[in-house]
Structures are given as C-alpha cells and as structure tokens.
Tab-separated table of C-alpha atoms and ligand atoms in Angstrom:
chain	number	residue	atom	x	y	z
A	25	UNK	CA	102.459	69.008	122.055
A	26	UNK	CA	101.296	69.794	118.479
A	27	UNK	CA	104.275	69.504	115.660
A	28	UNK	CA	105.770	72.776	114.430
A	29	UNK	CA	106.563	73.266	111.169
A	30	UNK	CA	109.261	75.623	109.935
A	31	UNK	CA	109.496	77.974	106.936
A	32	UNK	CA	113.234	78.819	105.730
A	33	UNK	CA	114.016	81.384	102.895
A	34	UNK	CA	117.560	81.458	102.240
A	35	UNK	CA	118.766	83.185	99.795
A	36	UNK	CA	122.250	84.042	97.894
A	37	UNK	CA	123.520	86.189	94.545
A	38	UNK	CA	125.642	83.444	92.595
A	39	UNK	CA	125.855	85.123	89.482
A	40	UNK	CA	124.056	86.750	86.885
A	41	UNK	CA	123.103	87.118	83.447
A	42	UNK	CA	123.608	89.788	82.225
A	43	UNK	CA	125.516	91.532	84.502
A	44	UNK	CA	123.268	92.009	88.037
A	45	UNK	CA	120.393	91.717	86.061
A	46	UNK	CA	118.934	88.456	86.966
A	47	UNK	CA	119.936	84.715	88.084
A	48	UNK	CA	118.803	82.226	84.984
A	49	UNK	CA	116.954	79.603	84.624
A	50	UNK	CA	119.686	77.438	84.548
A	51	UNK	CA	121.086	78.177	87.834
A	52	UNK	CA	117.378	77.516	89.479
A	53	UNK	CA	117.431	73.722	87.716
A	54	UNK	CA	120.142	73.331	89.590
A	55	UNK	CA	119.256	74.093	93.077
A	56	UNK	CA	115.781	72.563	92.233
A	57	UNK	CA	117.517	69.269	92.110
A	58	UNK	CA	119.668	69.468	94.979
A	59	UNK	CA	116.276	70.395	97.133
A	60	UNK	CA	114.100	67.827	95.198
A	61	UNK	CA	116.404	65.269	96.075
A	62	UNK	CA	115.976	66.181	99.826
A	63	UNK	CA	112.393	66.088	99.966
A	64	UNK	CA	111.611	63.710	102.548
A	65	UNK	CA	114.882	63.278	104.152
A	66	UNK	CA	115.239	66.739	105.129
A	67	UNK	CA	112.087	68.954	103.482
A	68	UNK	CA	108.761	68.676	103.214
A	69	UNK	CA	108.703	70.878	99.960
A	70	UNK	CA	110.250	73.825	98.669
A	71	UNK	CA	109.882	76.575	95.755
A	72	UNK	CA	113.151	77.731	94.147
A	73	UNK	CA	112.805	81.525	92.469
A	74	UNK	CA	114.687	84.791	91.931
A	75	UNK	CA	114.163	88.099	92.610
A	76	UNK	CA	116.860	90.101	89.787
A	77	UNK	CA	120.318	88.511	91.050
A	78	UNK	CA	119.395	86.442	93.636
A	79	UNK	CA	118.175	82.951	94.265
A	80	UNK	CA	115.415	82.282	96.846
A	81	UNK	CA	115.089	78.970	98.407
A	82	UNK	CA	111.767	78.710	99.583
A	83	UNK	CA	111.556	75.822	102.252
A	84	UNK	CA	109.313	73.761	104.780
A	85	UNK	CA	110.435	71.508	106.870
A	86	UNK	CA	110.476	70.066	111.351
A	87	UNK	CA	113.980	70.466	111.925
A	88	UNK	CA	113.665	74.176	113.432
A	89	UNK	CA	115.448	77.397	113.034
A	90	UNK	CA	119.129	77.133	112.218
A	91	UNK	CA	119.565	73.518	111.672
A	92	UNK	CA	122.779	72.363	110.122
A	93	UNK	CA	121.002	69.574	107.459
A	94	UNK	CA	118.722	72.820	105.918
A	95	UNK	CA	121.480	75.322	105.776
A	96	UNK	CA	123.866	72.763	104.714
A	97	UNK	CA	121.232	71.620	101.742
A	98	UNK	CA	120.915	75.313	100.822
A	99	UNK	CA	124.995	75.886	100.871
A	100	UNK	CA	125.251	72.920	98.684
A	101	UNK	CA	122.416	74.388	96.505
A	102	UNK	CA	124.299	77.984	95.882
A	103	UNK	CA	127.813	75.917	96.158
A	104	UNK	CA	126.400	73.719	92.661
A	105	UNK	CA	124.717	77.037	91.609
A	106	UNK	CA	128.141	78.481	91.680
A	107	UNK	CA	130.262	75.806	89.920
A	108	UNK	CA	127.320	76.315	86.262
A	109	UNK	CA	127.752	80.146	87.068
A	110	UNK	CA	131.274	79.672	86.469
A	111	UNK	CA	131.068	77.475	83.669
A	112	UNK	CA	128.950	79.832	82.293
A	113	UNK	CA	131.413	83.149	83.048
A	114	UNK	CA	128.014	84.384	84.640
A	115	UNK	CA	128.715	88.290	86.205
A	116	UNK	CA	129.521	87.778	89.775
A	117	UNK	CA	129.722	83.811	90.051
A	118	UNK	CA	129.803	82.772	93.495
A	119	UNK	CA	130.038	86.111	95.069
A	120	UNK	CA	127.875	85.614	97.740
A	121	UNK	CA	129.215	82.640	99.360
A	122	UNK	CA	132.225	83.938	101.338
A	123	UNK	CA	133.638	80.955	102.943
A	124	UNK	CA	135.019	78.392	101.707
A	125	UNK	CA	133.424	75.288	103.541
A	126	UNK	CA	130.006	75.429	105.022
A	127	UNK	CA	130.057	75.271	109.273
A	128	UNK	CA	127.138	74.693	110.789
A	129	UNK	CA	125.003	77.201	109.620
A	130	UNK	CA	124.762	80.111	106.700
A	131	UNK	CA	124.975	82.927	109.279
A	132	UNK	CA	127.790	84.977	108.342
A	133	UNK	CA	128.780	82.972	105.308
A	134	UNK	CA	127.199	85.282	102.703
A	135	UNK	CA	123.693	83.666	102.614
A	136	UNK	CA	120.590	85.723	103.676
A	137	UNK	CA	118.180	83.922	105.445
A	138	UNK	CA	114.539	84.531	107.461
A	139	UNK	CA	112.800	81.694	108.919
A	140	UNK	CA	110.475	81.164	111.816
A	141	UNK	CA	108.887	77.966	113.146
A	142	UNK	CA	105.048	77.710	114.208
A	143	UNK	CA	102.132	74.973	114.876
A	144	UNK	CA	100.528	75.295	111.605
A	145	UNK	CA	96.803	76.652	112.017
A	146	UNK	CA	93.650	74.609	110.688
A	147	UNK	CA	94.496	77.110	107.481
A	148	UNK	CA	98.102	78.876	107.137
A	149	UNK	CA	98.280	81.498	104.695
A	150	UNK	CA	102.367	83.223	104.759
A	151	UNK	CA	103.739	85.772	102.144
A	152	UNK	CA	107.493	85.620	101.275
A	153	UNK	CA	108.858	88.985	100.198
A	154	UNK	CA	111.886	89.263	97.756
A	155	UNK	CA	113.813	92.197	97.218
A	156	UNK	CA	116.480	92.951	95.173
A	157	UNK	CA	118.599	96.538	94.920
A	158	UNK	CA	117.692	96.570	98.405
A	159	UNK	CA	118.980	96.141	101.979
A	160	UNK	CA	116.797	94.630	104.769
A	161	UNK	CA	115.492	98.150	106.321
A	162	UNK	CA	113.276	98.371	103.140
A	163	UNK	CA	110.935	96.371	105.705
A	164	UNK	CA	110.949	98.711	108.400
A	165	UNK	CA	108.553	100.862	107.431
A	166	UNK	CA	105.903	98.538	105.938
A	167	UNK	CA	106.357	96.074	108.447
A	168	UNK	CA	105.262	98.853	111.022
A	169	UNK	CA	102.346	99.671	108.869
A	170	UNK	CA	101.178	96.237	108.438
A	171	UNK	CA	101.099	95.732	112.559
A	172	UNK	CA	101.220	98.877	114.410
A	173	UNK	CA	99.499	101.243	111.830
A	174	UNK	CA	95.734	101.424	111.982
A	175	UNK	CA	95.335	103.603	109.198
A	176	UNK	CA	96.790	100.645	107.159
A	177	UNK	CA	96.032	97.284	109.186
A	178	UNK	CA	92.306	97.946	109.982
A	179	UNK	CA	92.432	94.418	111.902
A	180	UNK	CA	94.543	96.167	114.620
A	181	UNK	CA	91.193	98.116	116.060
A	182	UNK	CA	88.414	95.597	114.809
A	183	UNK	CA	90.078	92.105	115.239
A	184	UNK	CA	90.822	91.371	119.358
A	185	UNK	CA	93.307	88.811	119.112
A	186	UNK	CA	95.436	92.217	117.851
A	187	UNK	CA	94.277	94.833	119.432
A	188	UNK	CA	96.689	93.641	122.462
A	189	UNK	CA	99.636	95.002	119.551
A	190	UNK	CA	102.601	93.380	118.126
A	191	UNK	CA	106.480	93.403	119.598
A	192	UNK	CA	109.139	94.324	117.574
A	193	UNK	CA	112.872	92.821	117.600
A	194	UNK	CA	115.178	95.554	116.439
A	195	UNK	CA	118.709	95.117	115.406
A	196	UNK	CA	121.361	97.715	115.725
A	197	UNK	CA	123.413	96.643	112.516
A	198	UNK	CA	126.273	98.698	113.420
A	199	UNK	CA	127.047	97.883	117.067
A	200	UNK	CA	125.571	94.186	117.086
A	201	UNK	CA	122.764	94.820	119.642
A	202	UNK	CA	118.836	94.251	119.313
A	203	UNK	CA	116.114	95.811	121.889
A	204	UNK	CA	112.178	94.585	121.982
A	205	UNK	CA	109.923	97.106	121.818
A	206	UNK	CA	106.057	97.038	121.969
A	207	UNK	CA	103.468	98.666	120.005
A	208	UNK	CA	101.210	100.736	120.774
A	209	UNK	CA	102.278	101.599	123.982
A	210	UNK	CA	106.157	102.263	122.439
A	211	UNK	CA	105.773	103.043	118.981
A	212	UNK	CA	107.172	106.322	119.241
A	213	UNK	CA	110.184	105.109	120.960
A	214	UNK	CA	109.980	101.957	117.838
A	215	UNK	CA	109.478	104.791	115.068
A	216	UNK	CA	112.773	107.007	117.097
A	217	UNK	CA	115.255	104.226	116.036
A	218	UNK	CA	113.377	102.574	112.973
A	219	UNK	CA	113.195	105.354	111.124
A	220	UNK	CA	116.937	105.527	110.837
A	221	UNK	CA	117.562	102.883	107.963
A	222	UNK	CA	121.170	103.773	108.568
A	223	UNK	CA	121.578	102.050	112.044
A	224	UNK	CA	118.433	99.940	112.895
A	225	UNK	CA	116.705	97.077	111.651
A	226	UNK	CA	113.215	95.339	112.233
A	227	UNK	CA	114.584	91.815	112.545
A	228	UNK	CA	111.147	89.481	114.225
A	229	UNK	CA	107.461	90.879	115.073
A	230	UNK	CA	105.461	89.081	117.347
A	231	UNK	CA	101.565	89.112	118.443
A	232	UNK	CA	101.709	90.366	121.910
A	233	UNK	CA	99.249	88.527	123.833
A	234	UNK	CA	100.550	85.132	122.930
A	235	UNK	CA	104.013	85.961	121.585
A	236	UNK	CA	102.970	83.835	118.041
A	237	UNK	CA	105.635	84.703	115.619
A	238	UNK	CA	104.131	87.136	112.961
A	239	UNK	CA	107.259	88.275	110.624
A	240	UNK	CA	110.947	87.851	110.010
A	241	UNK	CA	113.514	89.778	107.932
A	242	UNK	CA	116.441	88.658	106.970
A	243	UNK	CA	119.011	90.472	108.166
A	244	UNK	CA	122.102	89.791	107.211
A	245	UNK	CA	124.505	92.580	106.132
A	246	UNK	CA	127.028	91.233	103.558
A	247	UNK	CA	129.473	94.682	103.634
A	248	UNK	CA	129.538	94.530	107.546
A	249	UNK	CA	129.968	90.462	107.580
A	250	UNK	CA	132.795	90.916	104.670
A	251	UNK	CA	134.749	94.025	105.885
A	252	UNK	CA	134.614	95.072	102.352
A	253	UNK	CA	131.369	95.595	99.651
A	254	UNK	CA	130.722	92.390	97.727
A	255	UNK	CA	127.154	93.051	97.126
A	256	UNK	CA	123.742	94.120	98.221
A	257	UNK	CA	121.985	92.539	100.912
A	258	UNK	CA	118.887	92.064	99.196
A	259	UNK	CA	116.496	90.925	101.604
A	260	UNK	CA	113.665	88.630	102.187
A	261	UNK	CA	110.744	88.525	104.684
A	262	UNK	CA	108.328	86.187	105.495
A	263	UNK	CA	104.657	87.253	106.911
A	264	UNK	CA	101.703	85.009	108.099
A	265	UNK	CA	98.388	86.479	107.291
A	266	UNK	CA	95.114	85.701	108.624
A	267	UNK	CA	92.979	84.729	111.300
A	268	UNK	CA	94.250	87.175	114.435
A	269	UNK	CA	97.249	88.068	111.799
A	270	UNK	CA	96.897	90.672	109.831
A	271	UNK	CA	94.895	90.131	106.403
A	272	UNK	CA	96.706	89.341	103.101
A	273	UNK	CA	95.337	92.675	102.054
A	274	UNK	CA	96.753	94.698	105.299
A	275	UNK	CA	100.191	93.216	104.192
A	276	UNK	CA	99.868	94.258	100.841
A	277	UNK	CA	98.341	97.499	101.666
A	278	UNK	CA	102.162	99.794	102.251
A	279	UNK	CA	103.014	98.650	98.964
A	280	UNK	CA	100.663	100.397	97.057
A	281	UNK	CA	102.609	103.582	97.811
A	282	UNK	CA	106.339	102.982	97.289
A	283	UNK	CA	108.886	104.430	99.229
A	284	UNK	CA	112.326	104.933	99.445
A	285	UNK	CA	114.769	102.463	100.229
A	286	UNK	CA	118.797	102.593	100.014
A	287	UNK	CA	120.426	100.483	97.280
A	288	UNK	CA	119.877	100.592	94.038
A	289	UNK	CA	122.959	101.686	91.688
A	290	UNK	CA	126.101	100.370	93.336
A	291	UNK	CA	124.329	99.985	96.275
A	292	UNK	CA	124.554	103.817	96.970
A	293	UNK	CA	121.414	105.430	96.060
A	294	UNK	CA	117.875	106.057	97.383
A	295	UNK	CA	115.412	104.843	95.311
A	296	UNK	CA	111.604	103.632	95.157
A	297	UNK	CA	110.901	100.264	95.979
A	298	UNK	CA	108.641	98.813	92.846
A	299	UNK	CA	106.048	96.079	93.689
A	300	UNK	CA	106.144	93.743	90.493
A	301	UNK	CA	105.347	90.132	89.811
A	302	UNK	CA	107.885	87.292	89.850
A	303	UNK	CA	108.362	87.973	85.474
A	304	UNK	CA	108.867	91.609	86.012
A	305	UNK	CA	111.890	91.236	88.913
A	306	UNK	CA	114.595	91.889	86.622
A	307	UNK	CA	116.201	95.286	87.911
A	308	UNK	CA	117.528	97.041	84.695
A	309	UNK	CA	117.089	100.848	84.592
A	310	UNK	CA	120.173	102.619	86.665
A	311	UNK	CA	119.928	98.765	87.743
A	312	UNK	CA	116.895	99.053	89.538
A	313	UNK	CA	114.733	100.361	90.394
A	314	UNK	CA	114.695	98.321	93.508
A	315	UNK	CA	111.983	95.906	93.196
A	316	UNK	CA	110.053	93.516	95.294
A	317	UNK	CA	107.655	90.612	95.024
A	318	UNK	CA	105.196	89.370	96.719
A	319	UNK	CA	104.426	85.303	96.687
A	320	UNK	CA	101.551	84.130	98.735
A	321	UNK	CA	101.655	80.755	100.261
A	322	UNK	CA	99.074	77.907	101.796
A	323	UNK	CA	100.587	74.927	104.084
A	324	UNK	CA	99.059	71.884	104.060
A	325	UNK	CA	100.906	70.371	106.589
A	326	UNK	CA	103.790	71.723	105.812
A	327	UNK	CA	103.626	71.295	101.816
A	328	UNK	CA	103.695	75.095	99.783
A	329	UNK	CA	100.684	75.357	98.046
A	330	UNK	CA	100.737	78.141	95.571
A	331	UNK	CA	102.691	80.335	94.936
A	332	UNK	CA	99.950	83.231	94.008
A	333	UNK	CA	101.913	86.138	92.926
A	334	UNK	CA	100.412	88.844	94.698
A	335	UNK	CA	101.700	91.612	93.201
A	336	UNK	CA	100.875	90.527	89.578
A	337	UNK	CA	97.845	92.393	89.814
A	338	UNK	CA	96.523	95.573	88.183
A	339	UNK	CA	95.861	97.001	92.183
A	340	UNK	CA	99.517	97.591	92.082
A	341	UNK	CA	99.593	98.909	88.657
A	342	UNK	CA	99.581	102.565	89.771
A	343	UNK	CA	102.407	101.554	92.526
A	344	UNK	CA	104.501	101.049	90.030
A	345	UNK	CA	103.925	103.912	87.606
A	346	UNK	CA	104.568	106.070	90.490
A	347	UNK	CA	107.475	104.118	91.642
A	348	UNK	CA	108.899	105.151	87.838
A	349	UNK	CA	107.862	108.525	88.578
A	350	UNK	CA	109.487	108.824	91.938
A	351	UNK	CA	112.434	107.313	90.115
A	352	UNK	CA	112.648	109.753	87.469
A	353	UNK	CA	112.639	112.645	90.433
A	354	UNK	CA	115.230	111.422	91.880
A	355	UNK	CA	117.057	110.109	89.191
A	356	UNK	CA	117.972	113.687	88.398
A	357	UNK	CA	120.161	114.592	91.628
A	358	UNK	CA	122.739	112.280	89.951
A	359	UNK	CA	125.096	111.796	92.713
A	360	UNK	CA	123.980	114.799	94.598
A	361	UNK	CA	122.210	113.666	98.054
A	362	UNK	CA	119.433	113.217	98.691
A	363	UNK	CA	119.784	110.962	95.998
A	364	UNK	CA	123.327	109.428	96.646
A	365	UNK	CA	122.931	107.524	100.272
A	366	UNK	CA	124.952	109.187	103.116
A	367	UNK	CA	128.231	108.034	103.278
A	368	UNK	CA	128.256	106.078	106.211
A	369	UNK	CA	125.833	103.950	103.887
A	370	UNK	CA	127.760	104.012	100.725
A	371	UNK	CA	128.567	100.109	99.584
A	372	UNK	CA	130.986	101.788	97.035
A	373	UNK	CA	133.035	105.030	97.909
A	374	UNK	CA	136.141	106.683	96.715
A	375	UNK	CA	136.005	109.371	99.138
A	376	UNK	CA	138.393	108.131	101.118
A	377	UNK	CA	141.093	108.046	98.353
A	378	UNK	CA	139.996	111.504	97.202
A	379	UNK	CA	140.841	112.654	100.339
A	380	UNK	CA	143.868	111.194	100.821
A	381	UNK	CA	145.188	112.560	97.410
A	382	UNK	CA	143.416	115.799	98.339
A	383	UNK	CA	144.603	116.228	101.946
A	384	UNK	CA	147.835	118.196	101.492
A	385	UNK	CA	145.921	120.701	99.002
A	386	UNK	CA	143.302	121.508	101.625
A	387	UNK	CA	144.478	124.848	103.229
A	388	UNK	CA	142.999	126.509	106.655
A	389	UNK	CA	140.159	128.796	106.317
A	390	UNK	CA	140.486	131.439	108.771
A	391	UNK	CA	138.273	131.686	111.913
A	392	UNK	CA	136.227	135.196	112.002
A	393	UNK	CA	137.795	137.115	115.342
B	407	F6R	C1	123.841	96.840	93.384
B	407	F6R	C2	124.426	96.076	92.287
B	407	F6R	C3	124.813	96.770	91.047
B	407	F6R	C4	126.330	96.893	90.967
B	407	F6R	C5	126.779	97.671	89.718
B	407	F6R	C6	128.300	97.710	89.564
B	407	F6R	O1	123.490	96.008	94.439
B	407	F6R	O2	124.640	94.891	92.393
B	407	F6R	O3	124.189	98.007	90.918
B	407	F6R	O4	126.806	97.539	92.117
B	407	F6R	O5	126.255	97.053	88.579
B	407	F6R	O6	128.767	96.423	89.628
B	407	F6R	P1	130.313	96.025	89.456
B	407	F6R	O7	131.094	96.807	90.482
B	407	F6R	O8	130.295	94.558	89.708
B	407	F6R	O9	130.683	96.387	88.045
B	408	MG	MG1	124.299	91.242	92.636
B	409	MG	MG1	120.840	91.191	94.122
C-alpha cells in the first residue's frame, strides 16, 4: 500500500484591517508560527496567505481528512490570530470562530475547510483557489467547465483516462442532503440543480473510471451553521491538474470570463468574480468586487513547492477589466434585483422588520369578479 498524503486548506475571517478589507501581515506571523512549530510532529509543510479578510492555511500532511491534531493546529492558529486581532481592535476580531473550545474537528465551528487525501503521483501539480466576497457556489460553474465541459477542458475528448467523465458530489445546503451525479451521461440532470446557487453546491469531483479524487470545495455555510449572518463564507477549493487530470490551463480556462457569483456588499449582491494575484486580493470597491486567486502547487513528497500565482499574469488581464466592467453594469441596479440577491439569499435583511411595522398598513386589494 503506497502512503497517501493529504492536502488541508482551512480557512477563517479573524479580523481585518481596515474594516473587511484584508487580514495583515501581522495576523499571518502569527499562524506561521503556530504551523512552523508543527512541522514534523503533525505537517509536512504549509503556506499561510489571505485572500481580502480571510486567512488560508495551506497544509500537507498523513494524518487524513478530518483529523483532530490538524484541525486542532489550525483552531489554535485562528484562536492566537484572534487574541493580536483584538489587541489590535482589528474590524471583526474573532468573528469566525463560533465556539468557544475546539471539539474534534472545525466542522461547524466557523472554519472553512477543503481537503482531500491521495497517493502522490511521480509529479503532483494542485491549485488552491481563494475567494473572498464569495460563497462556495462561485465553484459550481467553473468546476463543471473544468471537468464536464469540452468546449473548455479539451483533455475530456483527447486524453482517455477522462473521457470515462468525472462524478460530482452535490450538497443541498438548505435541507442537509448530497446526491452523486455523473457526467456526461447526467450532466443535464447535474446542470438542473447546480445551476441554482441558491440551494445546491458542488462539494467533491471525482475521475470516474478509478474514482481518484479530482476537486473539493469547501463548503461550509457560516449563516446556516450560526442561525444568524456573521459573515461570508468565502470559499476555497483545491484542484489537481495533470496527467489524466485536467491541465493547469483547463482549470484556469473559466476564469478568463468572470461570472456572477452572490456576495459581495453585505453579502447580498451579485457580482463578478475577479481573477487577481495574491497582492491584488484586497476587496475594496462596494467591498468587492469578489475576487479570487489562483496558487499553483508541486508536492515533493508531501512538501509545497511553489506557490506560482497563477493568476498574476497578463492572460487574465482582460478578465479583470471586464470583471470591472460587469461590475459597473450592475453596480447601477443599486438594490434593485437582479443586482440585490433574492431574499432567501440575503446575509443581511430588514425585510422582515419592514414588514412587521408595515403589516397593519397593508390593506386588501380587491379580486376582479
Ligand atoms: C461581506 C462583508 C462586508 C460587510 C460590510 C458591512 O461579506 O464582509 O461587505 O458585510 O462591510 O459590515 P458590518 O455589518 O460589519 O459593518
Ligand atoms: Mg469578513
Ligand atoms: Mg472574507
């Protein structure tokens, strides 16, 4: 039996400066040392970044999905993150981490997290994906591009370890449920719920013919796990490319025409998601708009070589301008829809209380005989 090596991205908002603008440097030096010191012991290596608000702990390790010492290293991180944040008065400090203690592991404690363990080929090249302003069905439609769309993943009709397709987990966010579905034979039935960002989620994608992990979202929704909003879910993803996987390129490729995601302002508004580099993910304008970045891995046995910032390219130049464009568009509906999310999706709403105040002013409207 060959030795699997996992990849865990966990990732948490612990405050920001200035307001949701971005986590600083002094918040990463922290969680750097609390991973650095578990190299070894617990890791084999680890980046530490930020995408706008949130922290990203990038980490390898043998221990497996879910295992108490990682998620217990990364609560610890974000815990010590927390106490500088509030020495500092940073906006938000601690607001992800909504329990008190850590148990077990950071599902349904705040924390985002993807991860997925593999044997690690001769060569092993993953992306991790960072969003911020964003919730984690921004991946539904690219990650159907990158493995069920030919027109983007050419690999899917010249490469045969994928012609056989990929399979999709999908998570109903609302009622708790997930369903696997198979493409090509069911991507219409995949694109039926997908395609509602309100309800469904792609959670895991696997290569069909041997069932090798390919992708995984995190998937976490913090309003849902909280009862109340305390934040966007800004997700992360992690992809292996190559070799009967798609190519870096394919996984690039739906980036290089944004769409629209919900988030964004008070996590209430459709907006483009902007491809930038790991300098340029600092949401600001209307705080947003939603970004993402791209960071390109090699493991050597389980050490992160790299990162190559993928999107710090001039290929995704014109991505962004038109993001900014699409932005501008929509920008002007203020909060008219299609601009303001439905309200089932709202993170923030006063409609309730409006209609409370409003209810005994509403009057019949008669019926036409
Ligand atoms: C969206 C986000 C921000 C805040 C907004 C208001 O995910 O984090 O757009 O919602 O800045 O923040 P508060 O309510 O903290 O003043
Ligand atoms: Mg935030
Ligand atoms: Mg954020």
């Amino acid at each position: 039996m060959e030795e699997k090596i996992t990849i865990s991205v966990i990732k948490a908002d612990v405050g920001g400066l200035c307001g949701h603008t971005e986590a600083p440097e002094e918040l990463l030096d922290v969680c750097d040392c609390i991973l650095e010191e578990a190299v070894d012991e617990i890791l084999i290596d680890y980046y530490v970044t930020r995408c706008g608000d949130d922290i990203n702990l990038i980490m390898t390790h043998k221990l497996g999905v879910d295992n108490e010492k990682v998620h217990g290293l990364a609560w610890r991180a974000f815990e010590e993150a927390t106490k500088v944040a509030k020495e500092l008065k940073l906006y938000g400090a601690g607001q992800d981490l909504l329990a008190e203690a850590f148990s077990g592991n950071v599902r349904g404690m705040g924390p985002g997290c993807a991860e997925m363990e593999f044997v690690e080929r001769p060569s092993e090249p993953v992306i991790v994906f960072c969003c911020d302003k964003t919730d984690p069905s921004a991946f539904n439609l690219p990650l159907y591009k990158i493995f069920a769309d030919p027109f983007n993943t050419a690999g899917l009709v010249y490469d045969k370890s994928m012609i056989g397709g990929f399979k999709f987990d999908v998570l109903d966010i609302i009622d708790n449920k997930q369903v696997t579905l198979k493409a090509p034979e069911e991507s219409y039935q995949l694109l039926a719920l997908i395609g509602n960002l309100e309800k469904y989620c792609i959670k895991r994608v696997y290569r069909a013919k041997d069932n090798e992990i390919a992708a995984v979202v995190s998937s976490e929704k913090l309003n849902l796990i909280a009862g109340k909003y305390i934040g966007k879910d800004d997700p992360v993803a992690i992809v292996r490319a190559q070799s009967g996987m798609p190519a870096v390129g394919e996984i690039l490729e739906p980036f290089a025409n944004p769409h629209l995601v919900p988030g964004w302002m008070r996590g209430s508004h459709w907006g483009p998601l902007m491809p930038v580099s790991e300098d340029d993910a600092r949401p600001t304008r209307f705080d947003g708009p939603p970004r993402i970045m791209a960071l390109g891995f090699q493991l050597s046995n389980g050490r992160l070589i790299g990162p190559n910032d993928l999107f710090d390219d001039v290929a995704f130049k014109r991505a962004r301008e038109k993001a900014l464009k699409m932005a501008d568009m929509i920008r002007s509906m203020g909060p008219f829809q299609p601009h303001r999310l439905p309200e089932t999706m709202l993170e923030y709403t006063t409609v309730p209380e409006i209609m409370k105040e409003l209810k005994g002013r509403f009057v019949e409207v008669e019926k036409k005989k």
